[in-house]
XYZ file of C-alpha atoms in Angstrom:
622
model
C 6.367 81.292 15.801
C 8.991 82.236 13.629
C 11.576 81.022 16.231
C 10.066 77.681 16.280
C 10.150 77.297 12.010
C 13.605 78.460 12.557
C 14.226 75.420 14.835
C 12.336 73.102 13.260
C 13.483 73.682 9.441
C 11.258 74.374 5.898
C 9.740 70.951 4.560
C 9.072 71.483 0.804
C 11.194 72.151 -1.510
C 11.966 72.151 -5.504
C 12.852 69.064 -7.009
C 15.855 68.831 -9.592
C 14.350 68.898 -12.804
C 16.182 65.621 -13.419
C 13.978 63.940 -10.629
C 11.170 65.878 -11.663
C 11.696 64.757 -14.921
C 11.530 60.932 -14.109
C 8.264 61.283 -12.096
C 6.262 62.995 -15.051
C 7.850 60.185 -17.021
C 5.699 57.801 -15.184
C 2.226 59.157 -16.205
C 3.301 59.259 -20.243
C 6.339 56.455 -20.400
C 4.949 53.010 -18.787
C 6.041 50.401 -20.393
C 7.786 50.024 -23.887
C 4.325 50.209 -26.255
C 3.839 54.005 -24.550
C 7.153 54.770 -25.673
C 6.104 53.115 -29.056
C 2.647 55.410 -29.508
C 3.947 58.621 -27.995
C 6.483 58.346 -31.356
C 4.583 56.615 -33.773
C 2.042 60.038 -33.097
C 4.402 61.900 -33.705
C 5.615 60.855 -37.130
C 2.299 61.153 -38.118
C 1.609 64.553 -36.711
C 4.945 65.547 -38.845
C 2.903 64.759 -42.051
C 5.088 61.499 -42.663
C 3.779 58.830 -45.764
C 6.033 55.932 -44.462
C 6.705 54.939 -40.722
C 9.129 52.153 -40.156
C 9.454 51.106 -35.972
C 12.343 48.888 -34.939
C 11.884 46.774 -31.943
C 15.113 45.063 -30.193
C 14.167 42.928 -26.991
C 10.686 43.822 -27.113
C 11.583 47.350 -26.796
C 13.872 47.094 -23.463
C 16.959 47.616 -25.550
C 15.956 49.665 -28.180
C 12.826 51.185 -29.874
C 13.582 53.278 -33.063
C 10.999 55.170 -34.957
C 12.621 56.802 -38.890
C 9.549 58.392 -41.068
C 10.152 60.978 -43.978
C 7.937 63.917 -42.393
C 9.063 67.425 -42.623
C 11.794 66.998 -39.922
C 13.301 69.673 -37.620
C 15.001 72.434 -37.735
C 18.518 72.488 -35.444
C 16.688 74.381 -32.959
C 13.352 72.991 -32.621
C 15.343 69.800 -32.676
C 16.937 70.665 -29.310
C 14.130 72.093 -28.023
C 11.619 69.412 -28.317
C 13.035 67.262 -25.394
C 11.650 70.417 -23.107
C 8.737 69.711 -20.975
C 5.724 71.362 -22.394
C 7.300 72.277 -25.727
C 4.838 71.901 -28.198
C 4.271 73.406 -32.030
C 0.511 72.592 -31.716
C -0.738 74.968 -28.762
C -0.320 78.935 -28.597
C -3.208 79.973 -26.528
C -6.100 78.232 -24.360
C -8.478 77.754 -27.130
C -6.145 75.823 -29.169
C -6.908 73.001 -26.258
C -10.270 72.909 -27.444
C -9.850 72.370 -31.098
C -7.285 70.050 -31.319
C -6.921 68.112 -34.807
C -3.687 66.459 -34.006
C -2.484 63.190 -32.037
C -0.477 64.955 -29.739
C -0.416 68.344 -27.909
C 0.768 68.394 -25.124
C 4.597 68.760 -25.144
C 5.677 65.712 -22.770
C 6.331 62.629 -24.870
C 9.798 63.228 -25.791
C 10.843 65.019 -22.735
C 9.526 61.587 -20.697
C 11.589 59.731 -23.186
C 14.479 61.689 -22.802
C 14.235 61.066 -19.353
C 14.098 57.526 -18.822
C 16.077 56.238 -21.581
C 19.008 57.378 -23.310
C 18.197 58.610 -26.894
C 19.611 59.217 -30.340
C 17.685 62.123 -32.441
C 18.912 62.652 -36.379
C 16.132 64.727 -38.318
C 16.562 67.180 -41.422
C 14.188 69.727 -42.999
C 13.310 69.525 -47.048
C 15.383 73.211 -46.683
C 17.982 72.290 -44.917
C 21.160 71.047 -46.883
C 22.354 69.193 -43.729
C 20.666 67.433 -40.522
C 20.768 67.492 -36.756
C 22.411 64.581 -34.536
C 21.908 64.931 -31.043
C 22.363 62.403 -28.280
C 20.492 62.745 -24.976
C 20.809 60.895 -22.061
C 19.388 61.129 -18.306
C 17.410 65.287 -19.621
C 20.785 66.083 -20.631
C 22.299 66.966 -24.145
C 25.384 64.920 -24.443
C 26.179 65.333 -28.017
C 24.848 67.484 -30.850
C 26.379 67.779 -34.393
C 25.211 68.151 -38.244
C 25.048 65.164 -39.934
C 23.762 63.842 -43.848
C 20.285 62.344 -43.911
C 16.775 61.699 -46.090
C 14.412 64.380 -44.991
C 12.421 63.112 -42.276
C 13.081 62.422 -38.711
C 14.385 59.106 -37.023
C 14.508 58.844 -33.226
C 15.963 56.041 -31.480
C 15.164 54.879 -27.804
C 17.982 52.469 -26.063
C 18.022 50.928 -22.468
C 14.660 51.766 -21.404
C 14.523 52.422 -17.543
C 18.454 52.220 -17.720
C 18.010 54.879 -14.770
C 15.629 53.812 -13.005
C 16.562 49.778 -12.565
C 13.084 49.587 -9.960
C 10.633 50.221 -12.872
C 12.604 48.326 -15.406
C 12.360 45.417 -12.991
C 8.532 45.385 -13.108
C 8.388 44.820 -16.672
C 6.749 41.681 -18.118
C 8.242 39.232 -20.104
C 9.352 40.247 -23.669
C 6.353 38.252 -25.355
C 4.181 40.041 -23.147
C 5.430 43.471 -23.617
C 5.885 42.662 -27.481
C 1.659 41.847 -27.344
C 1.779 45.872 -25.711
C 3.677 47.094 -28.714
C 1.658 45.137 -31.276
C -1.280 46.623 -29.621
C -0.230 50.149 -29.809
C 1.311 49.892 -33.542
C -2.092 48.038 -35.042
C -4.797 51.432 -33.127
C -2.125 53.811 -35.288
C -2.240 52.130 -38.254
C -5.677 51.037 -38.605
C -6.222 54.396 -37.823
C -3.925 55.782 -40.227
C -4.513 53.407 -43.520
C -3.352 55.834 -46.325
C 0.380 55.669 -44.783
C 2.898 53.359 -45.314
C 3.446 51.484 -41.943
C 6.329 48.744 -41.218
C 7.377 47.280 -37.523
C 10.327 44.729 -37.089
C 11.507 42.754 -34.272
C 15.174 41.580 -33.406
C 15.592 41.677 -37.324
C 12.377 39.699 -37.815
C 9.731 41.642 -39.744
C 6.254 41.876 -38.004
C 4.200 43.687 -40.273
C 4.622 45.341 -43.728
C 1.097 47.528 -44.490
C 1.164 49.158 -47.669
C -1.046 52.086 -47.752
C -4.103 50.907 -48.918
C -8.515 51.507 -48.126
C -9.506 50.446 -44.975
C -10.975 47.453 -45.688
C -7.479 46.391 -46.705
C -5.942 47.470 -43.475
C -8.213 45.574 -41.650
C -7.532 42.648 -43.114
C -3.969 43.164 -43.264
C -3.665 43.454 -39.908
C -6.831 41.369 -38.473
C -6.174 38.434 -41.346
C -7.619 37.345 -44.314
C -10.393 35.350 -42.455
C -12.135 38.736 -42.593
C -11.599 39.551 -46.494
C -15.846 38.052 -47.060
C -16.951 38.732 -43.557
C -16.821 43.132 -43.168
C -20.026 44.969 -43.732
C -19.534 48.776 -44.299
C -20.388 51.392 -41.844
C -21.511 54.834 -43.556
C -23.883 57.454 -41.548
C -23.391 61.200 -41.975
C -25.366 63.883 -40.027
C -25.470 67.239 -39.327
C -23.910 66.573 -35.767
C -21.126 63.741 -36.659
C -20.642 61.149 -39.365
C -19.906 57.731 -38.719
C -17.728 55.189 -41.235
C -15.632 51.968 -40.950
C -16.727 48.429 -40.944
C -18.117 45.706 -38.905
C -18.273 42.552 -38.938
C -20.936 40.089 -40.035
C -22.293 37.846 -37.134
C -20.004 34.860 -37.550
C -16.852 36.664 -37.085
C -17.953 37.293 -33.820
C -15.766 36.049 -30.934
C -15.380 34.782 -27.244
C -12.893 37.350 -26.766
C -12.453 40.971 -27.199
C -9.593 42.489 -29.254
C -10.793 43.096 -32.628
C -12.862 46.139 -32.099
C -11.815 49.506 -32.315
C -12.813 52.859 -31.945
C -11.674 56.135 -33.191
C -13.313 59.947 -32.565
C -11.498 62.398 -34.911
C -8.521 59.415 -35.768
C -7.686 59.173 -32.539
C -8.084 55.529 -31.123
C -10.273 55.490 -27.697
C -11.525 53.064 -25.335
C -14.962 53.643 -24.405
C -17.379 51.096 -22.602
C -20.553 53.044 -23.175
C -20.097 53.374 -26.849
C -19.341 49.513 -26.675
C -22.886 48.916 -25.079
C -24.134 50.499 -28.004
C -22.710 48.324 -30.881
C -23.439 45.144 -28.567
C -27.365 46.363 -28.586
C -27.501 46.734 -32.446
C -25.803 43.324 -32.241
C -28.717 42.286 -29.954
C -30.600 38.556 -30.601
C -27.798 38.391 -33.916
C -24.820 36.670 -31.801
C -24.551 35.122 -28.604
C -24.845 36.980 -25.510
C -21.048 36.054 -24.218
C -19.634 36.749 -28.118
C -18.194 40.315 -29.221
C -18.982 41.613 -32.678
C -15.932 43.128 -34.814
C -15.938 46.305 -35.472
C -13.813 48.903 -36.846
C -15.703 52.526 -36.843
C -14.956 56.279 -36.853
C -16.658 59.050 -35.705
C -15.902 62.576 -36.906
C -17.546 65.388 -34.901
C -16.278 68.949 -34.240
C -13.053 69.221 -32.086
C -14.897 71.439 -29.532
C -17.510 69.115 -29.277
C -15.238 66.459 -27.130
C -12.539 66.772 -24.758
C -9.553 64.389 -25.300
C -7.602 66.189 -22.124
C -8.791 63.787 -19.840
C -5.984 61.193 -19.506
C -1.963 61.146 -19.987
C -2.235 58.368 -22.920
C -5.399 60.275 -24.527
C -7.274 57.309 -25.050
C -10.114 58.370 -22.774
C -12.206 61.127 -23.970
C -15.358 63.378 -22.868
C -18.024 64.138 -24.868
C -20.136 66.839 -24.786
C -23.221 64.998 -25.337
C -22.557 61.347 -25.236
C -26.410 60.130 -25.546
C -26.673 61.402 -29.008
C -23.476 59.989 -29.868
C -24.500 56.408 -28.268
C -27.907 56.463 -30.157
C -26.284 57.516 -33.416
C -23.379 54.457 -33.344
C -26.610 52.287 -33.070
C -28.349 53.383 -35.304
C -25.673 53.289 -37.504
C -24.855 49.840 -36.859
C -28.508 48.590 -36.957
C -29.030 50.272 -40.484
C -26.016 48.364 -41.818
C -26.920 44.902 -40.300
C -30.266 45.360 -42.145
C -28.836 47.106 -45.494
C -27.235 43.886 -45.804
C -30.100 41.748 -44.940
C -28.149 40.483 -42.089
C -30.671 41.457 -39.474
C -33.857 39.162 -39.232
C -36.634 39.615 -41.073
C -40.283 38.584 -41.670
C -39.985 37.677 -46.225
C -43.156 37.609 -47.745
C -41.984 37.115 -51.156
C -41.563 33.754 -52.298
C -37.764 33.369 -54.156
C -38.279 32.014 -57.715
C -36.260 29.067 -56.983
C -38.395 28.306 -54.031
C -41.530 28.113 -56.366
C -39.815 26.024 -59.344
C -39.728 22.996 -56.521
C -41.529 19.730 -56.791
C -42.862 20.529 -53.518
C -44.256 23.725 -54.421
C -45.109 23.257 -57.624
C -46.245 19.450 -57.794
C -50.013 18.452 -56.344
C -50.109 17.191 -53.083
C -51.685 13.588 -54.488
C -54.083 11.085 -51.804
C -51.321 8.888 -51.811
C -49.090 11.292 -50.138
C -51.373 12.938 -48.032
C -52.203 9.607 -46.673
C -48.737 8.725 -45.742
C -47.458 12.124 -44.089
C -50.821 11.031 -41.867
C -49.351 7.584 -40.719
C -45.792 9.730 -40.125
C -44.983 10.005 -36.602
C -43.971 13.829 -37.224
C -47.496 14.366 -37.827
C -49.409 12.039 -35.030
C -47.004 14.125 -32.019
C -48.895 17.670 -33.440
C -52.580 16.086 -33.720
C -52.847 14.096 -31.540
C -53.229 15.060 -27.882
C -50.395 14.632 -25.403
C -47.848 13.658 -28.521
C -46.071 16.899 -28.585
C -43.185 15.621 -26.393
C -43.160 12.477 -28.134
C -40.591 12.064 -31.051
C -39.640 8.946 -32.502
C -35.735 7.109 -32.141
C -34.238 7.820 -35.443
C -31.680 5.153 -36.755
C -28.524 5.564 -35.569
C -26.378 7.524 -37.598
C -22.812 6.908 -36.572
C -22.080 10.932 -36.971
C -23.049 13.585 -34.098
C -22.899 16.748 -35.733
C -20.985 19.371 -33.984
C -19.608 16.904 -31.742
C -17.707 14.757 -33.806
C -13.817 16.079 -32.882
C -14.974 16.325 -29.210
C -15.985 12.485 -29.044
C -12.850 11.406 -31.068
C -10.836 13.072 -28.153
C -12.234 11.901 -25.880
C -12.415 8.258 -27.248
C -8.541 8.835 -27.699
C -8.166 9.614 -24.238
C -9.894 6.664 -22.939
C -7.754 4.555 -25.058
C -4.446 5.985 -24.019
C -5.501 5.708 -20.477
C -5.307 1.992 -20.640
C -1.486 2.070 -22.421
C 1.165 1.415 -20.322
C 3.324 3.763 -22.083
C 0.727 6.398 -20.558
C 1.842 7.557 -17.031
C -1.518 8.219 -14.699
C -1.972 11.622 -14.175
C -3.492 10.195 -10.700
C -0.814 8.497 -9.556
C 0.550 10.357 -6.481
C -1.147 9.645 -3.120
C -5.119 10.635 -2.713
C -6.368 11.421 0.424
C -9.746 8.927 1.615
C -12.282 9.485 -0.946
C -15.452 10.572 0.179
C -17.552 9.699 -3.079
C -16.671 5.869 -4.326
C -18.720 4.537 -7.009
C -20.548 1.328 -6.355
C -18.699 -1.712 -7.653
C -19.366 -3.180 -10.998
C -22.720 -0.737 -11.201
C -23.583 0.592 -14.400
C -23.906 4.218 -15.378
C -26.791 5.670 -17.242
C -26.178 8.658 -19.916
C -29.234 11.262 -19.920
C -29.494 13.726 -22.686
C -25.854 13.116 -24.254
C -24.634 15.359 -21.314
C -25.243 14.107 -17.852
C -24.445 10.722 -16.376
C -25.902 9.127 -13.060
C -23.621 7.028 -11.511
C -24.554 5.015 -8.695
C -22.647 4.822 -5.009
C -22.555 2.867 -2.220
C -25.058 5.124 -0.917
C -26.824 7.070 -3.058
C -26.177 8.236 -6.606
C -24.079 11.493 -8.492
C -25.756 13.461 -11.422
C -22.579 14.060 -13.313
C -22.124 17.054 -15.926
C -19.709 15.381 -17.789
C -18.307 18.192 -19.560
C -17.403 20.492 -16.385
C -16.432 16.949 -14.571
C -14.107 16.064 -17.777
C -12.838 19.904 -17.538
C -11.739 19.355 -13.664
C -10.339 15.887 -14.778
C -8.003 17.662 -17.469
C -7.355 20.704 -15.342
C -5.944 18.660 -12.446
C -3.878 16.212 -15.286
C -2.287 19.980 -16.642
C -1.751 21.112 -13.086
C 0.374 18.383 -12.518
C 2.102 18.504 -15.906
C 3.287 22.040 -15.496
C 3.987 21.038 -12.229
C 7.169 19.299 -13.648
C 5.364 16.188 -14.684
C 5.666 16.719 -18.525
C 2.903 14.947 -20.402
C 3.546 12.096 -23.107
C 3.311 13.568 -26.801
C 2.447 11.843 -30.668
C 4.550 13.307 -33.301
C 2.353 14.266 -35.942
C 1.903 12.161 -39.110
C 2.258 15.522 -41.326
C 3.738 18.754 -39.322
C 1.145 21.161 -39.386
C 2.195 24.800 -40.197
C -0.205 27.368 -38.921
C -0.090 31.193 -40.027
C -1.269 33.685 -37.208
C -1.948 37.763 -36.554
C 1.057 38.952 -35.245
C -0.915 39.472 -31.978
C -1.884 35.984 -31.599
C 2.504 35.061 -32.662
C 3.399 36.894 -29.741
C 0.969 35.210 -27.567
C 1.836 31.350 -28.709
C 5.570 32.572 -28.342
C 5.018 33.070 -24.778
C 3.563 30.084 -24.285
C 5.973 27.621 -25.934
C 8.089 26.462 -22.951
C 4.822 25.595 -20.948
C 2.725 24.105 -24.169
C 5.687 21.761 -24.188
C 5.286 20.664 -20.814
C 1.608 19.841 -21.801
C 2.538 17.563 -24.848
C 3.030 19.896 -27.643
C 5.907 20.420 -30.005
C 5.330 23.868 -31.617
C 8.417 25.610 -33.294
C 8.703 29.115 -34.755
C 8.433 28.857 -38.746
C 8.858 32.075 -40.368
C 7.052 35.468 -39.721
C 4.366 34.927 -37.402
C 4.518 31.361 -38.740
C 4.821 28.091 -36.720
C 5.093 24.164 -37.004
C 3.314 21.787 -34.920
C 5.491 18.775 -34.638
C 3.745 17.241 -31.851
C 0.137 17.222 -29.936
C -0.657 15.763 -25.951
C -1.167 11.439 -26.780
C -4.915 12.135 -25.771
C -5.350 14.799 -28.619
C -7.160 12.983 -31.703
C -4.887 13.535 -34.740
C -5.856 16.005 -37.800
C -7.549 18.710 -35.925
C -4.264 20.400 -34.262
C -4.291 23.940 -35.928
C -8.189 24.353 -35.062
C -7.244 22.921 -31.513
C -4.582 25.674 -31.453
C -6.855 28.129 -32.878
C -9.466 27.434 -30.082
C -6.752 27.655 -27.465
C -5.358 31.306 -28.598
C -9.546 32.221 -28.196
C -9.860 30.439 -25.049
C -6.666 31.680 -23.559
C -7.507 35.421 -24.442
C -10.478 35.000 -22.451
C -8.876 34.089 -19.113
C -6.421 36.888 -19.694
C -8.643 39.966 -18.856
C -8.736 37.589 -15.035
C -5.333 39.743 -14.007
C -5.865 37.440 -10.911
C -4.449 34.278 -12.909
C -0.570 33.588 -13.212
C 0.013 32.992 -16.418
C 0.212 29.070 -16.597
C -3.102 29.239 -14.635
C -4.721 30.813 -17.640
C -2.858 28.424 -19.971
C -4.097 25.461 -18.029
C -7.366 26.551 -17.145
C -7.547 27.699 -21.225
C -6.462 23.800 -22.583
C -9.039 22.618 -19.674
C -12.067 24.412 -21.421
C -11.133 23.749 -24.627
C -10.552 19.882 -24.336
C -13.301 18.892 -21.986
C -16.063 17.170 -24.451
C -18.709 18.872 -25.251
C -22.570 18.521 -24.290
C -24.151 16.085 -26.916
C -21.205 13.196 -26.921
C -22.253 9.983 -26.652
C -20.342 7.852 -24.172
C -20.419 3.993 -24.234
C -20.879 2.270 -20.391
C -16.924 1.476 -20.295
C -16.169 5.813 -21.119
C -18.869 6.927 -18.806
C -17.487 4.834 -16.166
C -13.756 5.724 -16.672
C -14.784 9.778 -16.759
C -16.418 8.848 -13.491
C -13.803 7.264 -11.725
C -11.141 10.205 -12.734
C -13.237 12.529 -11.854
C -13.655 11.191 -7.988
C -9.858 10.458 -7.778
C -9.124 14.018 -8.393
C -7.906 16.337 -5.340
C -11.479 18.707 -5.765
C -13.981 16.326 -7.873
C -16.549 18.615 -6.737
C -16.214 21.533 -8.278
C -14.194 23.654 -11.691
C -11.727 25.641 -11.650
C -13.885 27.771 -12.209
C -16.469 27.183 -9.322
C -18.747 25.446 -11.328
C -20.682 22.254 -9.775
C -19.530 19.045 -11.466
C -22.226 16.882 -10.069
C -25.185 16.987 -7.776
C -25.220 14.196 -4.842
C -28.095 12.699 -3.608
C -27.560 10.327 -0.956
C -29.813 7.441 0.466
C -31.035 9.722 3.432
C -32.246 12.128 0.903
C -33.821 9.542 -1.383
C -35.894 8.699 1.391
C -37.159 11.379 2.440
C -38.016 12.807 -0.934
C -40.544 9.899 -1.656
C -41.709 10.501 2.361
C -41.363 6.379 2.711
C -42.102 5.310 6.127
């Protein structure tokens, strides 16, 4: 046997700590925002009041973190780019009371080993600093230099050694969302310190410390200044604070709700199910309440060793903590009369009103007799019945939907207007019967008669495949016309939602719009698609941003697939638009020249066919 090992040679062996180095890396260092955490943490671990980060190139090139904690002395600053060197753990049971973001000793030994860094940092004690320069685990350069006290460690060439994993980075706009991500969980988290972040020179945010209501809405926007409802529980077991936010902030998306168990942001699906049930018969069932809330519980009571980025954690007991988040959430909604309620107390107001406090006289009794409103409740098979009400000219809710769509019926028939439908169709299966008109039932479906047989049309998800196909093809290289805008519109955004338009620019453009940068997180719509009724363009842009945040947790979808797919939704009309003979016929006849009339993008029927065969049969004529 030992002849044979001999001949055949050991397998395993010891890594170089360089290697070793890079593959730990890979669990703590991702992507730029882990970077941007992992040192963010840190400054606030060192007791720091202001944190500035500096972003170049969404953090490929450099990411730079300078905060005036307590700082480092010369050796601890040498030291701390060791694997597993860590001030906050002695012994084991220091892993189960941990009060600080991190603990674990490997952030800035994975940084040191995938990028090539630049530490200065000086104690209050200390008449001069530390400079040392770091590059591939190694120290390259280390020196005194003259500095505030505080610490300020620089990141450049992320990956620079590894050129694989720097490959499979996104786009800068994407990985700039990342780092927006990460910097907004630490300072929501942390709103009594002084937080900055720039980009390429181009400041991002500026939050001056402040309550938490004023963080939120520093960072979530001032649309939420009227709309937070305060979160306050305390127990024996935990205690509960933060805000939510009132039913008509909620959302189609997620993204603006946040959790945090002893300051320390954390994802956590369960607890989610919880707000979402105290949320229950208050918002739609596809909508997501905002929320901002903190539990505090005893250290030992969770464990937040569970994952390399910490933000999954274990908790002892995680029923009590569920019930308790509802609760607390439930006893807000209704200490703010936001939850329904049975009132049995007649307002003052109320009882001032003629109505109320006026005689009902014969004379009026007789006439609310003769109303139609009160013949369909007393009389027998009337309750379906109402009477047509004059027309009114105005559909409420509907009103921008039907003015798009008018507008894209007109442009349709300009010659300026290239067809979207204009390359060659393969034989058409459907084919509407000639000069026959269409009937509109319920403001939502149309029947349109074929040569054999008829469609039930839902002529929003048919107008949705219409405008998908018409995008496809735009993106496609086949740029669609654009209207310049009477009056530019400027439109402020989040920074989150900046970074998202920015990365959609060069395709938006394609699709008819002219949208320019304008400012900090700022932008200028010069232009909007010919079919896109004038005056509503921020709210249109708005609506895309929501839309196009709710195809992007489909990782399945490129990009421009969500973007299309996003301006599809958004632009389709809606249920409840009245269409005149010549529109319902035109939405028809688009619909069956496209490549799959059938069907969304989605998967979604568009219409229902019922041919002759099946007409028939279903009234058994023989």
């Amino acid at each position: 046997m030992q002849q044979k090992n001999q001949t055949l040679g050991d397998s395993i062996q010891l890594l170089p700590d360089h290697i070793a180095n890079q593959i730990a890396a890979g669990e703590v260092i991702q992507r730029p925002a882990s970077a941007v955490k992992e040192l963010l943490e840190n400054s606030v671990d060192a007791g720091a009041t202001e944190i500035r980060l500096i972003v170049a190139d969404a953090g490929k090139s450099l990411i730079q973190v300078a905060d005036n904690g307590k700082g480092m002395s010369e050796t601890d600053a040498r030291l701390c780019f060791e694997r597993h060197a860590t001030s906050k753990i002695s012994q084991i049971d220091d892993l189960f009371h941990i009060q600080t973001m991190g603990f674990r000793g490997e952030a800035l030994a994975s940084v040191a080993a995938v990028a090539q860094v630049d530490l200065k940092t000086r104690r209050a004690a200390d008449e001069a600093g530390t400079h040392i320069e770091i590059e591939n685990s190694m120290v390259v350069l280390q020196e005194p230099c003259a500095m505030a006290q505080g610490t300020s460690i620089a990141m450049k060439n992320l990956f620079f050694n590894i050129p694989a994993r720097r490959n499979f980075l996104k786009s800068n706009a994407a990985e700039m969302r990342h780092i927006i991500d990460e910097f907004i969980r630490v300072a929501m988290a942390f709103p009594q310190l002084f937080f900055s972040l720039s980009h390429n020179g181009q400041n991002v945010f500026h939050l001056d410390k402040g309550s938490l209501k004023q963080r939120i809405v520093q960072v979530l926007g001032n649309q939420y200044n009227a709309k937070l409802v305060p979160v306050q529980e305390q127990t024996d077991y935990l205690n509960i604070q933060g805000f939510i936010g009132k039913p008509e902030a909620a959302k189609k998306t997620r993204g603006d709700q946040f959790f945090f168990v002893n300051n320390r942001f954390i994802r956590s699906a369960y607890l989610h199910h919880a707000v979402m049930q105290a949320f229950q018969d208050l918002i739609p069932a596809d909508a997501f309440p905002t929320y901002v809330l903190f539990i505090d519980l005893q250290p030992d009571q969770i464990d937040v060793n569970v994952h390399p980025t910490k933000q999954e954690i274990k908790f002892e007991d995680e029923k009590i903590v569920y019930a308790f988040v509802q609760a607390a959430v439930k006893h807000a909604l209704a200490q703010f009369s936001i939850m329904p309620s049975l009132e049995f107390d007649i307002d003052s107001g109320i009882q001032q009103l003629d109505a109320v406090a006026k005689p009902f006289t014969p004379q009026q009794q007789d006439a609310a007799r003769d109303s139609g409103l009160f013949r369909s409740f007393t009389q027998q098979h009337q309750a379906h019945f109402i009477e047509k009400q004059p027309a009114s000219g105005n559909t409420a809710g509907n009103t921008s939907g039907m003015q798009d769509w008018k507008s894209l019926l007109s442009s349709t028939e300009t010659e300026s207007t290239v067809s979207a439908f204009d390359w060659e169709l393969p034989k058409k299966k459907w084919e509407l019967a000639e000069n026959a008109g269409l009937l509109q039932l319920e403001s939502q479906y149309l029947i349109a008669p074929l040569l054999k047989g008829c469609l039930l049309i839902h002529q929003q998800l048919a107008h949705e495949r219409v405008l998908y196909e018409r995008y496809a093809a735009a993106v496609a290289g086949r740029q669609m016309p654009s209207q310049q805008t009477m009056f530019p519109v400027t439109i402020d955004l989040s920074a989150a939602d900046s970074a998202l338009l920015t990365e959609m620019l060069a395709d938006l453009q394609l699709l008819g719009y002219g949208i320019e940068p304008f400012g900090t997180n700022a932008f200028i719509i010069q232009g909007t698609p010919a079919d896109l009724f004038q005056g509503n363009e921020k709210a249109a842009i708005e609506a895309l941003l929501e839309q196009y945040k709710h195809f992007n947790t489909d990782v399945k979808f490129s990009r421009r697939e969500k973007l299309i797919r996003s301006l599809a939704a958004q632009h389709a009309i809606k249920r409840g638009t009245a269409l005149s003979i010549t529109e319902m016929r035109q939405l028809a006849e688009d619909l069956l020249r496209c490549a799959t009339p059938n069907i969304t993008p989605g998967g979604q029927p568009t219409f229902i066919e019922f041919t002759s065969d099946y007409l028939f049969r279903l009234f058994d004529a023989r």
